[in-house]
Coordinates of C-alpha atoms in Angstrom, one line a residue:
X24 CA 128.5 13.6 -89.3
X25 CA 127.0 15.6 -86.5
X26 CA 128.5 15.5 -83.0
X27 CA 126.5 13.1 -80.7
X28 CA 125.6 13.8 -77.1
X29 CA 126.4 11.1 -74.6
X30 CA 123.2 10.1 -72.7
X31 CA 124.0 8.4 -69.5
X32 CA 120.8 7.2 -67.8
X33 CA 119.3 4.5 -65.6
X34 CA 119.5 2.0 -68.4
X35 CA 123.0 2.6 -69.8
X36 CA 125.1 5.1 -71.7
X37 CA 124.4 5.8 -75.4
X38 CA 125.5 8.3 -78.1
X39 CA 122.4 10.1 -79.4
X40 CA 122.4 12.2 -82.6
X41 CA 120.0 14.9 -83.6
X42 CA 118.3 15.4 -86.9
X43 CA 119.1 17.5 -88.8
X44 CA 122.8 17.1 -88.3
X45 CA 124.6 19.7 -86.1
X46 CA 128.4 19.9 -85.7
X47 CA 128.4 21.2 -82.2
X48 CA 127.0 20.3 -78.8
X49 CA 125.0 23.5 -78.3
X50 CA 121.8 21.4 -78.5
X51 CA 121.5 18.0 -76.9
X52 CA 119.5 15.2 -78.4
X53 CA 117.8 14.6 -75.0
X54 CA 116.9 16.6 -72.0
X55 CA 116.4 16.2 -68.2
X56 CA 112.7 15.1 -68.7
X57 CA 113.9 12.1 -70.7
X58 CA 116.4 11.3 -68.0
X59 CA 113.8 11.7 -65.2
X60 CA 111.3 9.4 -67.1
X61 CA 113.9 6.6 -67.3
X62 CA 115.0 7.0 -63.7
X63 CA 111.4 6.8 -62.6
X64 CA 110.6 3.7 -64.7
X65 CA 113.7 2.0 -63.2
X66 CA 112.8 3.0 -59.7
X67 CA 109.3 1.5 -60.0
X68 CA 111.0 -1.9 -60.5
X69 CA 107.8 -3.3 -62.0
X70 CA 107.7 -6.2 -64.5
X71 CA 107.0 -4.6 -67.8
X72 CA 107.8 -5.8 -71.3
X73 CA 105.6 -4.0 -73.8
X74 CA 106.2 -0.2 -73.6
X75 CA 104.6 2.6 -75.6
X76 CA 106.8 5.7 -76.0
X77 CA 105.0 8.9 -77.1
X78 CA 106.7 11.9 -78.7
X79 CA 110.3 10.6 -78.4
X80 CA 112.0 13.4 -80.4
X81 CA 115.3 11.9 -81.3
X82 CA 115.0 8.3 -80.0
X83 CA 116.8 8.8 -76.7
X84 CA 114.0 7.0 -74.8
X85 CA 113.7 4.2 -77.3
X86 CA 117.4 3.6 -77.4
X87 CA 117.6 3.4 -73.6
X88 CA 114.8 0.8 -73.5
X89 CA 116.2 -1.4 -76.3
X90 CA 115.8 -4.5 -74.1
X91 CA 112.0 -4.0 -74.1
X92 CA 109.3 -4.4 -76.8
X93 CA 108.9 -0.8 -77.9
X94 CA 106.2 1.0 -79.9
X95 CA 107.3 4.6 -80.7
X96 CA 104.3 6.7 -81.5
X97 CA 105.0 10.1 -83.0
X98 CA 103.6 12.4 -85.7
X99 CA 107.1 13.3 -86.8
X100 CA 108.8 11.3 -89.6
X101 CA 112.1 13.0 -88.5
X102 CA 111.7 11.5 -85.0
X103 CA 111.2 8.0 -86.4
X104 CA 114.2 8.4 -88.7
X105 CA 116.3 9.7 -85.7
X106 CA 115.4 6.6 -83.7
X107 CA 116.4 4.4 -86.6
X108 CA 119.6 6.3 -87.1
X109 CA 120.5 6.1 -83.5
X110 CA 119.8 2.3 -83.4
X111 CA 122.5 2.0 -86.1
X112 CA 124.9 4.4 -84.4
X113 CA 124.7 2.4 -81.2
X114 CA 125.0 -1.0 -83.0
X115 CA 121.6 -2.2 -81.8
X116 CA 120.1 -3.1 -85.1
X117 CA 120.8 -6.9 -84.8
X118 CA 118.3 -7.3 -82.0
X119 CA 116.3 -4.1 -81.6
X120 CA 113.5 -3.3 -84.0
X121 CA 110.9 -1.1 -82.5
X122 CA 107.4 -0.5 -84.0
X123 CA 107.2 2.9 -85.5
X124 CA 103.6 4.1 -85.2
X125 CA 102.7 7.3 -87.2
X126 CA 100.5 10.1 -85.8
X127 CA 97.7 9.2 -88.3
X128 CA 97.1 5.9 -86.4
X129 CA 96.5 5.1 -82.7
X130 CA 97.9 2.3 -80.6
X131 CA 95.6 -0.8 -80.9
X132 CA 96.8 -2.9 -77.9
X133 CA 97.1 -2.5 -74.1
X134 CA 100.6 -1.7 -72.9
X135 CA 102.4 -2.5 -69.7
X136 CA 103.9 0.9 -69.5
X137 CA 103.6 4.3 -71.3
X138 CA 106.3 7.0 -71.4
X139 CA 104.7 10.2 -72.7
X140 CA 106.6 13.4 -73.5
X141 CA 103.8 16.0 -73.2
X142 CA 103.5 17.7 -76.6
X143 CA 103.7 21.4 -77.3
X144 CA 100.3 21.5 -79.0
X145 CA 97.2 21.3 -76.8
X146 CA 95.1 19.8 -79.5
X147 CA 97.6 17.1 -80.0
X148 CA 97.7 16.5 -76.2
X149 CA 93.9 16.0 -76.1
X150 CA 94.1 13.6 -79.1
X151 CA 96.8 11.6 -77.5
X152 CA 95.2 11.5 -74.1
X153 CA 92.0 10.2 -75.6
X154 CA 93.9 7.5 -77.5
X155 CA 95.7 6.5 -74.3
X156 CA 92.4 5.8 -72.7
X157 CA 92.0 3.0 -75.2
X158 CA 95.4 1.3 -74.7
X159 CA 95.8 1.5 -71.0
X160 CA 94.1 -0.1 -68.0
X161 CA 94.4 0.2 -64.2
X162 CA 97.6 -2.0 -64.3
X163 CA 99.4 0.1 -66.9
X164 CA 102.2 2.3 -65.6
X165 CA 101.8 5.7 -67.2
X166 CA 104.6 8.3 -66.8
X167 CA 104.2 11.7 -68.4
X168 CA 106.9 14.3 -68.4
X169 CA 108.1 17.7 -69.7
X170 CA 110.4 20.5 -68.8
X171 CA 108.7 22.9 -66.4
X172 CA 108.9 25.9 -68.7
X173 CA 107.2 24.0 -71.4
X174 CA 104.3 22.4 -69.5
X175 CA 100.9 23.8 -70.3
X176 CA 98.8 25.6 -67.7
X177 CA 96.6 23.3 -65.6
X178 CA 98.5 20.2 -66.8
X179 CA 97.8 18.3 -63.6
X180 CA 94.1 18.8 -64.0
X181 CA 94.3 17.7 -67.6
X182 CA 96.1 14.5 -66.8
X183 CA 93.5 13.6 -64.2
X184 CA 91.2 13.0 -67.2
X185 CA 93.3 9.9 -67.9
X186 CA 93.6 8.7 -64.3
X187 CA 94.7 9.4 -60.7
X188 CA 97.7 11.6 -61.1
X189 CA 100.7 12.2 -58.8
X190 CA 103.2 15.0 -59.5
X191 CA 106.7 13.9 -58.6
X192 CA 109.1 16.4 -57.3
X193 CA 110.8 18.6 -59.9
X194 CA 114.4 17.6 -60.9
X195 CA 116.7 19.7 -63.0
X196 CA 113.8 21.8 -64.1
X197 CA 111.8 18.7 -65.3
X198 CA 108.6 17.2 -63.9
X199 CA 107.3 13.6 -64.1
X200 CA 103.7 12.7 -63.4
X201 CA 102.7 9.2 -62.4
X202 CA 99.2 8.3 -63.6
X203 CA 97.1 5.3 -62.6
X204 CA 94.6 5.1 -65.4
X205 CA 90.9 4.9 -64.7
X206 CA 89.2 1.6 -65.9
X207 CA 88.3 2.4 -69.5
X208 CA 85.3 1.3 -71.5
X209 CA 86.1 1.4 -75.2
X210 CA 82.4 1.9 -76.2
X211 CA 82.4 5.2 -74.4
X212 CA 85.9 6.4 -75.2
X213 CA 86.1 9.5 -77.4
X214 CA 86.4 8.9 -81.2
X215 CA 89.9 9.4 -82.6
X216 CA 90.2 11.1 -86.0
X217 CA 93.2 12.4 -87.8
X218 CA 91.4 15.2 -89.7
X219 CA 88.1 16.7 -88.8
X220 CA 85.4 17.3 -91.4
X221 CA 86.6 20.2 -93.6
X222 CA 85.3 23.3 -91.9
X223 CA 87.9 26.1 -92.4
X224 CA 86.4 28.2 -95.2
X225 CA 88.6 30.6 -97.2
X226 CA 86.1 32.5 -99.4
X227 CA 88.9 34.5 -101.2
X228 CA 90.2 31.3 -102.7
X229 CA 87.1 29.1 -102.7
X230 CA 88.6 26.5 -100.4
X231 CA 87.4 24.6 -97.4
X232 CA 90.2 22.9 -95.4
X233 CA 90.7 20.4 -92.6
X234 CA 93.7 19.4 -90.6
X235 CA 94.6 17.2 -87.7
X236 CA 95.6 18.6 -84.3
X237 CA 99.4 18.7 -85.0
X238 CA 99.1 20.6 -88.3
X239 CA 100.4 24.1 -88.6
X240 CA 97.7 26.7 -88.8
X241 CA 95.1 24.0 -88.6
X242 CA 92.2 26.3 -87.6
X243 CA 93.1 29.5 -89.3
X244 CA 94.5 31.0 -92.5
X245 CA 98.1 31.7 -91.7
X246 CA 98.9 35.4 -92.5
X247 CA 102.3 34.5 -93.8
X248 CA 100.8 32.0 -96.2
X249 CA 98.2 34.6 -97.3
X250 CA 100.9 37.2 -98.1
X251 CA 102.9 34.5 -100.0
X252 CA 99.8 33.5 -102.1
X253 CA 99.2 37.1 -103.0
X254 CA 102.5 36.9 -105.0
X255 CA 101.7 33.7 -106.9
X256 CA 100.8 35.7 -110.0
X257 CA 104.5 36.2 -110.4
X258 CA 105.4 32.5 -110.1
X259 CA 107.5 31.1 -113.0
X260 CA 105.8 28.6 -115.3
X261 CA 106.8 25.2 -114.0
X262 CA 106.3 21.6 -115.1
X263 CA 107.0 20.2 -111.6
X264 CA 106.2 22.0 -108.3
X265 CA 106.9 20.9 -104.7
X266 CA 105.1 22.2 -101.7
X267 CA 107.7 21.7 -99.0
X268 CA 106.5 21.7 -95.4
X269 CA 103.0 21.6 -96.9
X270 CA 100.9 21.7 -93.8
X271 CA 97.2 21.7 -94.9
X272 CA 98.4 21.9 -98.6
X273 CA 97.1 25.4 -99.4
X274 CA 100.3 26.6 -101.2
X275 CA 100.5 23.6 -103.5
X276 CA 96.8 23.6 -104.2
X277 CA 96.7 27.2 -105.3
X278 CA 99.9 26.8 -107.4
X279 CA 98.1 23.9 -109.1
X280 CA 95.0 26.0 -109.7
X281 CA 97.2 28.7 -111.4
X282 CA 99.2 26.2 -113.4
X283 CA 96.9 23.2 -113.8
X284 CA 99.2 21.4 -116.2
X285 CA 101.9 21.2 -113.5
X286 CA 102.7 18.1 -111.5
X287 CA 102.6 19.0 -107.8
X288 CA 104.2 17.1 -105.0
X289 CA 103.4 17.7 -101.3
X290 CA 106.0 17.0 -98.5
X291 CA 105.9 17.4 -94.7
X292 CA 107.5 15.9 -91.7
X293 CA 104.1 15.5 -90.0
X294 CA 102.1 12.4 -90.9
X295 CA 99.0 14.3 -90.0
X296 CA 99.9 17.2 -92.3
X297 CA 100.4 15.0 -95.4
X298 CA 97.1 13.2 -94.6
X299 CA 95.4 16.6 -94.4
X300 CA 96.9 17.9 -97.6
X301 CA 95.7 14.8 -99.4
X302 CA 92.2 15.0 -98.0
X303 CA 92.0 18.7 -98.8
X304 CA 93.3 18.2 -102.3
X305 CA 90.5 15.7 -103.0
X306 CA 87.8 17.5 -101.1
X307 CA 88.3 20.7 -103.1
X308 CA 88.2 18.9 -106.4
X309 CA 91.9 19.1 -107.4
X310 CA 92.1 15.3 -107.9
X311 CA 90.1 15.8 -111.1
X312 CA 93.1 17.6 -112.6
X313 CA 95.9 15.9 -114.5
X314 CA 98.7 15.2 -113.8
X315 CA 97.9 13.8 -110.4
X316 CA 99.5 15.1 -107.3
X317 CA 101.8 13.0 -105.0
X318 CA 102.1 13.1 -101.2
X319 CA 105.1 12.1 -99.1
X320 CA 105.9 12.1 -95.4
X321 CA 109.6 12.9 -95.2
X322 CA 112.4 14.7 -93.3
X323 CA 112.5 17.5 -96.0
X324 CA 113.6 15.5 -99.1
X325 CA 115.7 12.9 -97.3
X326 CA 114.0 9.9 -98.7
X327 CA 112.8 11.3 -102.0
X328 CA 114.2 9.7 -105.1
X329 CA 112.0 11.2 -107.9
X330 CA 112.6 13.8 -110.5
X331 CA 113.9 17.3 -109.9
X332 CA 111.5 20.3 -109.5
X333 CA 111.3 23.5 -111.5
X334 CA 109.8 25.3 -108.5
X335 CA 109.7 24.6 -104.8
X336 CA 107.4 26.6 -102.5
X337 CA 108.2 26.8 -98.8
X338 CA 107.0 28.5 -95.6
X339 CA 109.8 27.2 -93.4
X340 CA 109.4 26.7 -89.6
X341 CA 111.8 28.6 -87.4
X342 CA 111.5 26.1 -84.5
X343 CA 112.0 22.4 -83.9
X344 CA 109.7 21.4 -81.0
X345 CA 110.4 24.0 -78.3
X346 CA 113.8 25.0 -79.7
X347 CA 113.9 28.1 -81.8
X348 CA 116.5 28.1 -84.5
X349 CA 117.4 28.1 -88.2
X350 CA 118.5 24.5 -88.5
X351 CA 115.3 23.3 -90.3
X352 CA 115.4 26.2 -92.7
X353 CA 119.1 25.5 -93.6
X354 CA 118.2 21.8 -94.2
X355 CA 115.2 22.8 -96.4
X356 CA 117.2 25.3 -98.4
X357 CA 120.2 23.0 -99.0
X358 CA 118.1 20.0 -100.0
X359 CA 116.0 22.2 -102.3
X360 CA 119.1 23.5 -104.1
X361 CA 120.0 19.9 -104.8
X362 CA 116.6 19.0 -106.1
X363 CA 116.0 21.9 -108.5
X364 CA 116.3 21.7 -112.2
X365 CA 118.9 24.0 -113.9
X366 CA 117.4 27.5 -113.5
X367 CA 114.7 26.1 -111.2
X368 CA 113.7 28.3 -108.3
X369 CA 113.0 28.1 -104.5
X370 CA 110.4 30.6 -103.3
X371 CA 109.9 31.1 -99.6
X372 CA 108.1 33.4 -97.2
X373 CA 109.4 34.3 -93.7
X374 CA 109.4 36.8 -91.0
X375 CA 111.4 39.9 -91.9
X376 CA 113.7 39.6 -88.8
X377 CA 114.9 36.1 -89.9
X378 CA 118.1 36.1 -91.8
X379 CA 116.8 34.0 -94.8
X380 CA 118.1 36.4 -97.4
X381 CA 121.8 35.9 -96.3
X382 CA 121.2 32.2 -95.9
X383 CA 119.9 31.8 -99.4
X384 CA 122.8 33.8 -100.8
X385 CA 125.3 31.5 -99.0
X386 CA 123.6 28.4 -100.3
X387 CA 122.5 29.5 -103.8
X388 CA 124.9 32.4 -104.5
X389 CA 121.9 34.6 -105.2
X390 CA 118.6 35.8 -103.8
X391 CA 116.0 38.4 -104.9
X392 CA 113.1 39.9 -103.0
X393 CA 109.7 39.4 -104.6
X394 CA 107.6 41.3 -102.0
X395 CA 107.7 42.6 -98.5
X396 CA 105.4 44.1 -95.9
X397 CA 105.8 45.2 -92.3
X398 CA 106.0 41.6 -91.1
X399 CA 106.9 39.2 -93.9
X400 CA 109.2 38.9 -96.9
X401 CA 108.9 36.7 -100.0
X402 CA 112.3 35.7 -101.5
X403 CA 113.4 33.6 -104.5
X404 CA 116.7 31.9 -105.2
X405 CA 117.7 30.3 -108.5
X406 CA 119.7 27.1 -108.9

């Protein structure tokens, strides 16, 4: 069990755990922006009951507001699992059951209050802001927050598109914005779509791709993925293949093209990514191939209970939100080891400066280099 951090705030004191598990307190499961949001909500002393929480990374905001009716809106399955885990850890499950709304949907009702952690991705910010226009009115208390070093440029002007905005004084390097929404008219509100019409054309591989605003490399062909795919002619023949952290699904699709008799499964933490991978799979004609592919939103393989894989492909992230680190890669590698068939292989691509080779040797007991260039390395480890 990982070590929790004690989160004392305006609504009480709670133990909050991170996902994936960490056995130290080097990273908290909450930050000063979470604390400032709750303090501001308490100070307003308004009668609110139905609260929308947007981008609550580990459930700290949701746990603190357990006395309210809560909808937690996030594109991260890990964030939703963290909230559920922390409800159990804090023994709140008997009376607190928040609504978990994925990033592929938008809130459909008007809320008394909105607590919005400003996202890292500008495209996701725009999508969420447009959605908030549809579920707020002039009486809705909207509080948006972030750490000063992570706030986008011209954030004040951007928030003004939602309503009259007041920037509260900075506290502990965090900022809260109080927004009074403009009266909204749903018939003129911008359309909300998870995935745009497929428009990213990759002529080398005869693919046209689409992705939502929170999907990695949504509007470009990632150069690491390109280098990885160039090595696919060396992939071992495999009956079952997983594309782990699939993003728009390009790795799994091209593996399927090279080995059409393989069953391919796509996994990602992002609801929008899995939706994009499934859309792209169908749009590019792969759904005509048998066996059919499967698509699962998950925290790596945490909730997967199917058959083991002969081959797992992975382009692991080296950050979790704004935090750079190797904890996600460790989790991916360890769970991959446990889900490979005997002699099955994990293939990854990563930046050369990352210590993936030593990590794989610790976890698998072996690692071989498939290819390298000045920026990337492709590695394989066998179960």
